[in-house]
PDB file of C-alpha atoms in Angstrom:
ATOM      1  CA  ASP A   5      26.660  -4.389  25.478  1.00 55.00           C
ATOM      2  CA  THR A   6      25.161  -1.273  23.869  1.00 75.00           C
ATOM      3  CA  GLY A   7      24.431  -1.465  20.175  1.00 91.00           C
ATOM      4  CA  VAL A   8      23.396   1.311  17.822  1.00 94.00           C
ATOM      5  CA  SER A   9      20.335   3.119  19.131  1.00 95.00           C
ATOM      6  CA  GLN A  10      17.894   5.335  17.279  1.00 96.00           C
ATOM      7  CA  ASP A  11      15.277   7.703  18.545  1.00 97.00           C
ATOM      8  CA  PRO A  12      12.377   7.874  18.051  1.00 97.00           C
ATOM      9  CA  ARG A  13      11.442   4.404  16.845  1.00 95.00           C
ATOM     10  CA  HIS A  14       8.283   5.706  15.208  1.00 97.00           C
ATOM     11  CA  LYS A  15       7.297   9.145  13.999  1.00 98.00           C
ATOM     12  CA  ILE A  16       3.999  10.205  12.458  1.00 98.00           C
ATOM     13  CA  THR A  17       3.871  13.701  11.047  1.00 98.00           C
ATOM     14  CA  LYS A  18       1.809  15.816   8.731  1.00 97.00           C
ATOM     15  CA  ARG A  19       3.051  16.834   5.328  1.00 97.00           C
ATOM     16  CA  GLY A  20       5.046  20.036   5.499  1.00 97.00           C
ATOM     17  CA  GLN A  21       6.315  19.542   9.037  1.00 98.00           C
ATOM     18  CA  ASN A  22       9.991  19.172   9.951  1.00 98.00           C
ATOM     19  CA  VAL A  23      11.263  16.064  11.694  1.00 98.00           C
ATOM     20  CA  THR A  24      14.588  15.181  13.303  1.00 98.00           C
ATOM     21  CA  PHE A  25      15.947  11.734  14.071  1.00 98.00           C
ATOM     22  CA  ARG A  26      18.837  10.832  16.298  1.00 98.00           C
ATOM     23  CA  CYS A  27      21.351   8.005  16.071  1.00 98.00           C
ATOM     24  CA  ASP A  28      23.767   6.972  18.800  1.00 97.00           C
ATOM     25  CA  PRO A  29      26.463   4.724  17.370  1.00 96.00           C
ATOM     26  CA  ILE A  30      28.526   2.153  19.213  1.00 94.00           C
ATOM     27  CA  SER A  31      31.169   4.059  21.117  1.00 90.00           C
ATOM     28  CA  GLU A  32      34.615   4.049  19.487  1.00 87.00           C
ATOM     29  CA  HIS A  33      33.013   3.620  16.055  1.00 91.00           C
ATOM     30  CA  ASN A  34      34.295   6.448  13.938  1.00 91.00           C
ATOM     31  CA  ARG A  35      32.096   5.858  10.893  1.00 93.00           C
ATOM     32  CA  LEU A  36      28.369   6.459  10.886  1.00 96.00           C
ATOM     33  CA  TYR A  37      26.003   5.777   7.998  1.00 96.00           C
ATOM     34  CA  TRP A  38      22.404   6.707   7.242  1.00 97.00           C
ATOM     35  CA  TYR A  39      20.235   4.566   4.970  1.00 97.00           C
ATOM     36  CA  ARG A  40      16.590   4.710   3.952  1.00 97.00           C
ATOM     37  CA  GLN A  41      14.443   1.625   3.406  1.00 96.00           C
ATOM     38  CA  THR A  42      11.027   1.690   1.774  1.00 95.00           C
ATOM     39  CA  LEU A  43       8.592  -1.209   1.815  1.00 90.00           C
ATOM     40  CA  GLY A  44       9.764  -4.131  -0.281  1.00 88.00           C
ATOM     41  CA  GLN A  45      13.159  -2.627  -1.012  1.00 92.00           C
ATOM     42  CA  GLY A  46      16.641  -2.936   0.366  1.00 94.00           C
ATOM     43  CA  PRO A  47      18.257  -0.119   2.313  1.00 96.00           C
ATOM     44  CA  GLU A  48      19.506   2.768   0.159  1.00 95.00           C
ATOM     45  CA  PHE A  49      22.595   4.707   1.154  1.00 95.00           C
ATOM     46  CA  LEU A  50      21.992   8.353   2.094  1.00 96.00           C
ATOM     47  CA  THR A  51      25.180   9.697   3.661  1.00 96.00           C
ATOM     48  CA  TYR A  52      28.097   8.847   5.908  1.00 95.00           C
ATOM     49  CA  PHE A  53      30.434  10.464   8.385  1.00 95.00           C
ATOM     50  CA  GLN A  54      33.947   9.723   9.436  1.00 93.00           C
ATOM     51  CA  ASN A  55      34.213  11.295  12.852  1.00 93.00           C
ATOM     52  CA  GLU A  56      32.498  14.684  12.421  1.00 93.00           C
ATOM     53  CA  ALA A  57      33.189  15.034   8.694  1.00 94.00           C
ATOM     54  CA  GLN A  58      30.402  14.236   6.256  1.00 93.00           C
ATOM     55  CA  LEU A  59      32.291  12.518   3.453  1.00 92.00           C
ATOM     56  CA  GLU A  60      29.626  11.477   0.984  1.00 91.00           C
ATOM     57  CA  LYS A  61      26.005  12.311   0.235  1.00 92.00           C
ATOM     58  CA  SER A  62      23.750  10.370  -2.092  1.00 91.00           C
ATOM     59  CA  ARG A  63      21.736  12.041  -4.838  1.00 88.00           C
ATOM     60  CA  LEU A  64      18.738  10.770  -2.859  1.00 83.00           C
ATOM     61  CA  LEU A  65      19.528  13.386  -0.222  1.00 86.00           C
ATOM     62  CA  SER A  66      17.627  16.403  -1.487  1.00 89.00           C
ATOM     63  CA  ASP A  67      18.026  19.940  -0.151  1.00 92.00           C
ATOM     64  CA  ARG A  68      15.333  19.188   2.405  1.00 96.00           C
ATOM     65  CA  PHE A  69      17.563  16.647   4.114  1.00 96.00           C
ATOM     66  CA  SER A  70      20.462  17.541   6.355  1.00 96.00           C
ATOM     67  CA  ALA A  71      22.621  15.375   8.560  1.00 96.00           C
ATOM     68  CA  GLU A  72      25.101  16.361  11.228  1.00 96.00           C
ATOM     69  CA  ARG A  73      27.535  14.696  13.567  1.00 96.00           C
ATOM     70  CA  PRO A  74      28.832  17.669  15.499  1.00 92.00           C
ATOM     71  CA  LYS A  75      31.193  15.990  17.948  1.00 88.00           C
ATOM     72  CA  GLY A  76      31.883  12.812  16.077  1.00 86.00           C
ATOM     73  CA  SER A  77      29.577  10.823  18.332  1.00 92.00           C
ATOM     74  CA  PHE A  78      25.791  10.909  17.850  1.00 96.00           C
ATOM     75  CA  SER A  79      24.247  12.069  14.585  1.00 98.00           C
ATOM     76  CA  THR A  80      20.993  13.756  13.631  1.00 98.00           C
ATOM     77  CA  LEU A  81      19.074  13.555  10.370  1.00 98.00           C
ATOM     78  CA  GLU A  82      16.587  16.354   9.752  1.00 97.00           C
ATOM     79  CA  ILE A  83      13.946  16.412   7.041  1.00 97.00           C
ATOM     80  CA  GLN A  84      12.352  19.765   6.365  1.00 97.00           C
ATOM     81  CA  ARG A  85       8.918  20.241   4.770  1.00 97.00           C
ATOM     82  CA  THR A  86       8.209  16.518   4.793  1.00 97.00           C
ATOM     83  CA  GLU A  87       6.432  14.938   1.838  1.00 96.00           C
ATOM     84  CA  GLN A  88       4.475  11.697   1.672  1.00 96.00           C
ATOM     85  CA  GLY A  89       7.299  10.205  -0.374  1.00 95.00           C
ATOM     86  CA  ASP A  90       9.585  10.592   2.637  1.00 96.00           C
ATOM     87  CA  SER A  91       7.657   7.855   4.447  1.00 97.00           C
ATOM     88  CA  ALA A  92      10.193   5.092   5.049  1.00 97.00           C
ATOM     89  CA  MET A  93      12.355   3.395   7.649  1.00 96.00           C
ATOM     90  CA  TYR A  94      15.499   5.417   8.331  1.00 97.00           C
ATOM     91  CA  LEU A  95      18.383   3.219   9.387  1.00 97.00           C
ATOM     92  CA  CYS A  96      21.613   4.197  11.044  1.00 97.00           C
ATOM     93  CA  ALA A  97      24.727   2.055  11.129  1.00 96.00           C
ATOM     94  CA  SER A  98      28.171   2.465  12.604  1.00 94.00           C
ATOM     95  CA  SER A  99      31.491   0.785  11.995  1.00 92.00           C
ATOM     96  CA  PRO A 100      34.871   0.817  13.699  1.00 88.00           C
ATOM     97  CA  PRO A 101      38.054   2.125  12.093  1.00 81.00           C
ATOM     98  CA  PRO A 102      39.172  -0.217   9.299  1.00 73.00           C
ATOM     99  CA  ALA A 103      40.935  -3.302  10.587  1.00 67.00           C
ATOM    100  CA  GLY A 104      43.892  -4.952   8.937  1.00 59.00           C
ATOM    101  CA  SER A 105      43.624  -6.553   5.542  1.00 56.00           C
ATOM    102  CA  GLY A 106      41.570  -9.700   5.387  1.00 55.00           C
ATOM    103  CA  ARG A 107      38.855  -8.461   7.714  1.00 62.00           C
ATOM    104  CA  PRO A 108      35.654  -6.783   6.631  1.00 71.00           C
ATOM    105  CA  ASN A 109      34.566  -3.454   7.998  1.00 74.00           C
ATOM    106  CA  GLU A 110      31.305  -4.640   9.534  1.00 85.00           C
ATOM    107  CA  GLN A 111      28.485  -2.156   9.867  1.00 91.00           C
ATOM    108  CA  PHE A 112      26.230  -2.567  12.879  1.00 92.00           C
ATOM    109  CA  PHE A 113      22.677  -1.403  12.269  1.00 94.00           C
ATOM    110  CA  GLY A 114      20.251   0.218  14.638  1.00 94.00           C
ATOM    111  CA  PRO A 115      16.557  -0.718  14.824  1.00 93.00           C
ATOM    112  CA  GLY A 116      15.547   2.208  12.614  1.00 95.00           C
ATOM    113  CA  THR A 117      13.084   5.078  12.846  1.00 97.00           C
ATOM    114  CA  ARG A 118       9.860   4.485  10.955  1.00 96.00           C
ATOM    115  CA  LEU A 119       8.533   7.751   9.514  1.00 98.00           C
ATOM    116  CA  THR A 120       4.959   8.086   8.325  1.00 98.00           C
ATOM    117  CA  VAL A 121       4.001  11.317   6.588  1.00 98.00           C
ATOM    118  CA  LEU A 122       0.243  11.874   6.390  1.00 96.00           C
TER     119      LEU A 122
ATOM    120  CA  GLY B   7      26.254   1.957 -12.079  1.00 58.00           C
ATOM    121  CA  GLU B   8      25.521   0.627  -8.669  1.00 68.00           C
ATOM    122  CA  ASP B   9      23.048  -2.214  -8.855  1.00 84.00           C
ATOM    123  CA  VAL B  10      22.507  -5.406  -6.923  1.00 91.00           C
ATOM    124  CA  GLU B  11      19.692  -7.736  -7.909  1.00 92.00           C
ATOM    125  CA  GLN B  12      17.979 -10.619  -6.169  1.00 94.00           C
ATOM    126  CA  SER B  13      14.927 -12.741  -6.726  1.00 89.00           C
ATOM    127  CA  LEU B  14      12.136 -11.576  -4.440  1.00 90.00           C
ATOM    128  CA  PHE B  15      10.656 -14.745  -2.940  1.00 95.00           C
ATOM    129  CA  LEU B  16      11.717 -18.268  -2.035  1.00 96.00           C
ATOM    130  CA  SER B  17       9.604 -20.911  -0.354  1.00 96.00           C
ATOM    131  CA  VAL B  18      11.062 -24.156   0.999  1.00 96.00           C
ATOM    132  CA  ARG B  19      10.051 -26.945   3.354  1.00 97.00           C
ATOM    133  CA  GLU B  20      11.669 -27.333   6.742  1.00 97.00           C
ATOM    134  CA  GLY B  21      14.770 -29.502   6.485  1.00 97.00           C
ATOM    135  CA  ASP B  22      15.401 -28.696   2.823  1.00 97.00           C
ATOM    136  CA  SER B  23      18.264 -26.529   1.578  1.00 97.00           C
ATOM    137  CA  SER B  24      17.602 -22.949   0.514  1.00 97.00           C
ATOM    138  CA  VAL B  25      19.617 -21.181  -2.141  1.00 97.00           C
ATOM    139  CA  ILE B  26      19.335 -17.419  -2.490  1.00 97.00           C
ATOM    140  CA  ASN B  27      20.964 -15.807  -5.517  1.00 96.00           C
ATOM    141  CA  CYS B  28      22.309 -12.342  -6.169  1.00 95.00           C
ATOM    142  CA  THR B  29      24.045 -10.511  -9.011  1.00 94.00           C
ATOM    143  CA  TYR B  30      26.138  -7.391  -8.506  1.00 91.00           C
ATOM    144  CA  THR B  31      27.862  -4.835 -10.691  1.00 86.00           C
ATOM    145  CA  ASP B  32      31.073  -3.543  -9.118  1.00 78.00           C
ATOM    146  CA  SER B  33      33.901  -5.972  -9.721  1.00 74.00           C
ATOM    147  CA  SER B  34      36.202  -3.947  -7.466  1.00 79.00           C
ATOM    148  CA  SER B  35      34.222  -4.659  -4.287  1.00 78.00           C
ATOM    149  CA  THR B  36      36.558  -6.200  -1.723  1.00 83.00           C
ATOM    150  CA  TYR B  37      33.811  -7.890   0.250  1.00 89.00           C
ATOM    151  CA  LEU B  38      30.313  -9.096  -0.419  1.00 92.00           C
ATOM    152  CA  TYR B  39      27.835  -9.554   2.390  1.00 94.00           C
ATOM    153  CA  TRP B  40      24.676 -11.336   3.355  1.00 96.00           C
ATOM    154  CA  TYR B  41      22.370  -9.627   5.841  1.00 96.00           C
ATOM    155  CA  LYS B  42      19.238 -11.000   7.490  1.00 96.00           C
ATOM    156  CA  GLN B  43      16.217  -8.913   8.467  1.00 95.00           C
ATOM    157  CA  GLU B  44      13.470 -10.287  10.659  1.00 91.00           C
ATOM    158  CA  PRO B  45      10.190  -8.449  11.296  1.00 83.00           C
ATOM    159  CA  GLY B  46      10.681  -5.691  13.850  1.00 77.00           C
ATOM    160  CA  ALA B  47      14.406  -6.358  14.102  1.00 80.00           C
ATOM    161  CA  GLY B  48      17.423  -4.573  12.721  1.00 83.00           C
ATOM    162  CA  LEU B  49      19.642  -5.814   9.932  1.00 92.00           C
ATOM    163  CA  GLN B  50      21.984  -8.508  11.108  1.00 92.00           C
ATOM    164  CA  LEU B  51      25.192  -9.459   9.327  1.00 92.00           C
ATOM    165  CA  LEU B  52      25.015 -13.183   8.586  1.00 94.00           C
ATOM    166  CA  THR B  53      28.217 -13.778   6.719  1.00 94.00           C
ATOM    167  CA  TYR B  54      30.586 -12.245   4.212  1.00 92.00           C
ATOM    168  CA  ILE B  55      33.080 -13.359   1.609  1.00 93.00           C
ATOM    169  CA  PHE B  56      36.315 -11.770   0.526  1.00 90.00           C
ATOM    170  CA  SER B  57      36.417 -11.130  -3.192  1.00 88.00           C
ATOM    171  CA  ASN B  58      39.422 -13.388  -3.802  1.00 88.00           C
ATOM    172  CA  MET B  59      37.563 -16.418  -2.443  1.00 90.00           C
ATOM    173  CA  ASP B  60      35.250 -18.740  -4.342  1.00 93.00           C
ATOM    174  CA  MET B  61      33.531 -20.305  -1.372  1.00 95.00           C
ATOM    175  CA  LYS B  62      33.090 -19.820   2.318  1.00 95.00           C
ATOM    176  CA  GLN B  63      31.387 -22.186   4.724  1.00 95.00           C
ATOM    177  CA  ASP B  64      30.097 -21.128   8.112  1.00 92.00           C
ATOM    178  CA  GLN B  65      28.103 -23.857   9.908  1.00 95.00           C
ATOM    179  CA  ARG B  66      24.829 -24.210   7.942  1.00 96.00           C
ATOM    180  CA  LEU B  67      25.715 -21.349   5.606  1.00 97.00           C
ATOM    181  CA  THR B  68      27.694 -21.694   2.375  1.00 97.00           C
ATOM    182  CA  VAL B  69      28.536 -18.677   0.260  1.00 97.00           C
ATOM    183  CA  LEU B  70      29.587 -19.143  -3.350  1.00 97.00           C
ATOM    184  CA  LEU B  71      31.144 -16.353  -5.381  1.00 95.00           C
ATOM    185  CA  ASN B  72      31.545 -16.378  -9.166  1.00 93.00           C
ATOM    186  CA  LYS B  73      33.512 -13.230  -9.933  1.00 91.00           C
ATOM    187  CA  LYS B  74      33.451 -13.764 -13.679  1.00 90.00           C
ATOM    188  CA  ASP B  75      29.651 -13.716 -13.742  1.00 92.00           C
ATOM    189  CA  LYS B  76      29.361 -11.345 -10.727  1.00 92.00           C
ATOM    190  CA  HIS B  77      27.112 -13.867  -9.062  1.00 94.00           C
ATOM    191  CA  LEU B  78      26.819 -14.538  -5.350  1.00 95.00           C
ATOM    192  CA  SER B  79      24.739 -17.182  -3.649  1.00 97.00           C
ATOM    193  CA  LEU B  80      23.834 -18.146  -0.100  1.00 97.00           C
ATOM    194  CA  ARG B  81      22.954 -21.725   0.690  1.00 97.00           C
ATOM    195  CA  ILE B  82      21.268 -22.541   3.986  1.00 97.00           C
ATOM    196  CA  ALA B  83      21.412 -26.234   4.828  1.00 97.00           C
ATOM    197  CA  ASP B  84      18.662 -27.908   6.857  1.00 97.00           C
ATOM    198  CA  THR B  85      16.473 -24.815   6.731  1.00 97.00           C
ATOM    199  CA  GLN B  86      14.424 -24.202   9.879  1.00 96.00           C
ATOM    200  CA  THR B  87      11.279 -22.148  10.447  1.00 94.00           C
ATOM    201  CA  GLY B  88      13.448 -19.693  12.385  1.00 93.00           C
ATOM    202  CA  ASP B  89      15.297 -18.969   9.150  1.00 96.00           C
ATOM    203  CA  SER B  90      12.181 -17.298   7.735  1.00 96.00           C
ATOM    204  CA  ALA B  91      13.231 -13.707   7.087  1.00 96.00           C
ATOM    205  CA  ILE B  92      14.326 -11.338   4.332  1.00 96.00           C
ATOM    206  CA  TYR B  93      17.876 -11.853   3.132  1.00 97.00           C
ATOM    207  CA  PHE B  94      19.858  -9.060   1.510  1.00 97.00           C
ATOM    208  CA  CYS B  95      23.081  -9.312  -0.385  1.00 96.00           C
ATOM    209  CA  ALA B  96      25.244  -6.221  -0.410  1.00 94.00           C
ATOM    210  CA  GLU B  97      28.466  -5.049  -1.940  1.00 91.00           C
ATOM    211  CA  ILE B  98      30.782  -2.492  -0.438  1.00 89.00           C
ATOM    212  CA  TYR B  99      31.962   0.652  -2.178  1.00 85.00           C
ATOM    213  CA  GLN B 100      34.708   3.118  -1.376  1.00 79.00           C
ATOM    214  CA  GLY B 101      34.162   4.763   1.976  1.00 78.00           C
ATOM    215  CA  GLY B 102      32.341   1.728   3.235  1.00 84.00           C
ATOM    216  CA  LYS B 103      28.866   2.462   1.905  1.00 89.00           C
ATOM    217  CA  LEU B 104      26.847  -0.653   1.219  1.00 92.00           C
ATOM    218  CA  ILE B 105      24.691  -1.150  -1.849  1.00 92.00           C
ATOM    219  CA  PHE B 106      21.932  -3.639  -1.099  1.00 95.00           C
ATOM    220  CA  GLY B 107      19.747  -5.796  -3.274  1.00 95.00           C
ATOM    221  CA  GLN B 108      15.966  -5.666  -2.962  1.00 95.00           C
ATOM    222  CA  GLY B 109      15.953  -8.611  -0.607  1.00 96.00           C
ATOM    223  CA  THR B 110      14.710 -12.183  -0.925  1.00 97.00           C
ATOM    224  CA  GLU B 111      11.853 -13.163   1.365  1.00 96.00           C
ATOM    225  CA  LEU B 112      12.441 -16.724   2.538  1.00 97.00           C
ATOM    226  CA  SER B 113       9.383 -18.609   3.731  1.00 96.00           C
ATOM    227  CA  VAL B 114       9.962 -21.936   5.472  1.00 96.00           C
ATOM    228  CA  LYS B 115       6.965 -24.236   5.688  1.00 94.00           C
ATOM    229  CA  PRO B 116       6.817 -26.939   8.379  1.00 90.00           C
TER     230      PRO B 116
END
């Protein structure tokens, strides 16, 4: 049983460098979400895709952030010109198409990519 | 606005009951969730409650929902050391995005 996978699990970079993270959702899941979690806080929503379409972006997602899901399967999150404030755990989640009424649309989370910006 | 609040820490003795509380803002959320996060592990969905329910029981877990006060609680009966983790409540918004609380760190002492 393959869950949501993320790569890399850890990334250390210097301020000003670009980084790219990858998320592979559970196959057949058409929705894919990106969240960011800083120490001592809950995950904060960044953006989500339904198939290849990016349907919502949070105000947290500055111009330096871009996310893609080109074929409606895996997704990438790129951060350009990283800043120390970008240091966080970046979480990806996927969910299947909405089920019938009375059932929640469960999101399955990956293990996250921990980014440290020096 | 979107805001979910929780108390940050809870310490209990093994065998006692734990009650973790949460307040939320969006009364139109169809579901409310409890997630568990253990060190080095991903977020795991523990349980959920549909917004037209007042209570849901799932083995050692009891979820209570007070829609009038926008208050959600999670009770863990017979708390074990393996229950030590951070617990997040979350509400769902249109499109499926989840808004999480800050998390409650549960510490279970033997």
